Coordinates of N, CA and C in Angstrom, one line a residue:
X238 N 143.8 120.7 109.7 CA 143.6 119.4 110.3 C 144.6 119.2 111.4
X239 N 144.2 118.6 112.5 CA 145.0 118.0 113.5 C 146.1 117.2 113.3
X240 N 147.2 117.5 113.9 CA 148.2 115.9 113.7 C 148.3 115.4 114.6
X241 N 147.9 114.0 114.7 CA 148.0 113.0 115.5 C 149.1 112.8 116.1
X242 N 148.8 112.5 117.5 CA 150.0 112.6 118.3 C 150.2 110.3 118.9
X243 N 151.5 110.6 118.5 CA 152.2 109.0 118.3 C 152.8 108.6 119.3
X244 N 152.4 107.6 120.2 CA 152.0 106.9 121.6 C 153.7 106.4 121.1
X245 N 154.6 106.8 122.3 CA 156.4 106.5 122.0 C 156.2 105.6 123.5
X246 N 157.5 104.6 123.1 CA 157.8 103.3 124.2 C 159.2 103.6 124.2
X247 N 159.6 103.0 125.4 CA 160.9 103.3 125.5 C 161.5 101.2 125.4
X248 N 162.3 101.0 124.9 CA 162.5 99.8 125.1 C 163.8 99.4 125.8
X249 N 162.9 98.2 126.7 CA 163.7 97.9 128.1 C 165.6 97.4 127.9
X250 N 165.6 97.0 126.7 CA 166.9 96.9 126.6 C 168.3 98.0 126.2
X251 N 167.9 98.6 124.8 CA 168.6 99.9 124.4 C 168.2 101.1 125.1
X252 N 167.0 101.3 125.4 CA 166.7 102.3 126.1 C 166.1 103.6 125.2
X253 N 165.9 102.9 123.6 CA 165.4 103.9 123.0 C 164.2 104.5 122.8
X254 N 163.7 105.1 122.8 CA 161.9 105.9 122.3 C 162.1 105.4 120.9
X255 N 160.8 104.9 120.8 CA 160.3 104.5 119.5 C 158.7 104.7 119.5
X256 N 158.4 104.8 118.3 CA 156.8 104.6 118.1 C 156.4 103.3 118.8
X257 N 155.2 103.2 119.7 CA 155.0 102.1 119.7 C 154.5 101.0 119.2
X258 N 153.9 101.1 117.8 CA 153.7 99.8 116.8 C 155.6 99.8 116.6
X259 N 156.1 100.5 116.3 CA 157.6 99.7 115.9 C 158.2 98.7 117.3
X260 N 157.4 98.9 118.2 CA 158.0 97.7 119.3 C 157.3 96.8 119.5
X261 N 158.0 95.5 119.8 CA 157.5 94.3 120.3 C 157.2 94.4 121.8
X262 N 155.6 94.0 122.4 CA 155.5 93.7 123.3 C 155.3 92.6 124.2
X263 N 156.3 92.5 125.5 CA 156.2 91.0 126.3 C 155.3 91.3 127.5
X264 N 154.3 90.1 127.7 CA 153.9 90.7 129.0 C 154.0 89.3 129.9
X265 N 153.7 89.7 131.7 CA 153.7 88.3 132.1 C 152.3 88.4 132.7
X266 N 151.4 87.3 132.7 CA 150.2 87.9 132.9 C 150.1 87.3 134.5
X267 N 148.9 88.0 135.1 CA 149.0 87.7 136.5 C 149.3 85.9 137.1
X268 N 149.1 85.0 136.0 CA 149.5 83.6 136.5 C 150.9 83.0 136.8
X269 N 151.6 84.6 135.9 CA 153.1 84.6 136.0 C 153.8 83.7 134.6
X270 N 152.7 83.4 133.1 CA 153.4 83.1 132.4 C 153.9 84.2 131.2
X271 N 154.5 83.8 131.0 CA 155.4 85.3 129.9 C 154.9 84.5 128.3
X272 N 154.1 85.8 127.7 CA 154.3 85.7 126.5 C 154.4 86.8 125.4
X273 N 154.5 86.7 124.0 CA 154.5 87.7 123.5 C 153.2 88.8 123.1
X274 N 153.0 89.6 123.3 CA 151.5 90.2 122.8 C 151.1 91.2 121.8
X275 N 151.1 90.3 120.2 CA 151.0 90.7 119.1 C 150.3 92.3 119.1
X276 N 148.9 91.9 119.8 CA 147.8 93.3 120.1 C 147.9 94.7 120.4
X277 N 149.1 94.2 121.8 CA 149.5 95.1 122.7 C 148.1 95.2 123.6
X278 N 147.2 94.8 123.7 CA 146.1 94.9 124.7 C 146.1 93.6 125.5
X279 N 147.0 92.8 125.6 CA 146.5 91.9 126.7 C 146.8 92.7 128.3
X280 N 146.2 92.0 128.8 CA 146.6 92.7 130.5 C 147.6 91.9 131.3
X281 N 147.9 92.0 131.8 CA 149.3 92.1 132.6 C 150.2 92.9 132.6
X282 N 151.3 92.6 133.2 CA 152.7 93.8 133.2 C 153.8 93.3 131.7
X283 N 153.5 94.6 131.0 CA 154.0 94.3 130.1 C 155.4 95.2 129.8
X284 N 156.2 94.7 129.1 CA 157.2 95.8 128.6 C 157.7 95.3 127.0
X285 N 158.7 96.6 126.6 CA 158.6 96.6 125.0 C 160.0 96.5 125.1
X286 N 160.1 95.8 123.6 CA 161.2 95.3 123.0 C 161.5 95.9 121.5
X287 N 162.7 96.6 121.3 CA 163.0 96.6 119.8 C 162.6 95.2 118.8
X288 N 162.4 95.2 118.1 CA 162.1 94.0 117.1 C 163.4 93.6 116.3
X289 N 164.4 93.4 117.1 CA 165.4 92.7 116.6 C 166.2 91.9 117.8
X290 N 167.1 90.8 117.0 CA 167.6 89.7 117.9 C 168.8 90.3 119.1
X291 N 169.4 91.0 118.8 CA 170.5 91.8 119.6 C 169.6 92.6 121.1
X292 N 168.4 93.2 120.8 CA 167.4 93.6 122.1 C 166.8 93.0 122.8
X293 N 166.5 91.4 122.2 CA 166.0 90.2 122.7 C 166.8 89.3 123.9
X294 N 168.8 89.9 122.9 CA 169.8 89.2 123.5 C 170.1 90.0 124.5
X295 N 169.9 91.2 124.8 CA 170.3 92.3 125.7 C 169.1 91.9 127.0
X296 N 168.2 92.1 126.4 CA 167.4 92.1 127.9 C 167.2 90.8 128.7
X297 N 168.2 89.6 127.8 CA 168.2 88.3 128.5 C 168.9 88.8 129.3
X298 N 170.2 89.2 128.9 CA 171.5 89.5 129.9 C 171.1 90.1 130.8
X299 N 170.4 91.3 131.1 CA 170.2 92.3 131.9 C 169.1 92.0 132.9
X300 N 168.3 90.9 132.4 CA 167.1 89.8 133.1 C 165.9 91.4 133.2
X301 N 165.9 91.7 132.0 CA 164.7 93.0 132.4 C 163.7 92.8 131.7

């Protein structure tokens, strides 16, 4: 049997590769409002976040 191969995100604040169900995704959608996207399929420009408050606090600082 095949092993499935696991869709990796890099997240904008630490900079780490993770699976991407372990990352939170933000996107802003073309109207330009920012929200978070449980799915991961909404459209817009999105980018990923570790799922903790210290990667939340980092990419405020870094405005990424």
């Amino acid at each position: 049997m095949k092993t499935r191969k696991i869709p990796m995100r890099k997240c904008v604040a630490c900079q780490e590769m993770k699976p991407k169900k372990e990352l939170v995704r933000v996107v802003r959608s073309p109207e330009g409002e920012v929200f978070v996207d449980r799915t991961g399929k909404k459209s817009g420009r999105g980018a990923y976040l570790c799922n903790q408050a210290s990667c939340f606090a980092l990419a405020k600082k870094k405005e990424a």
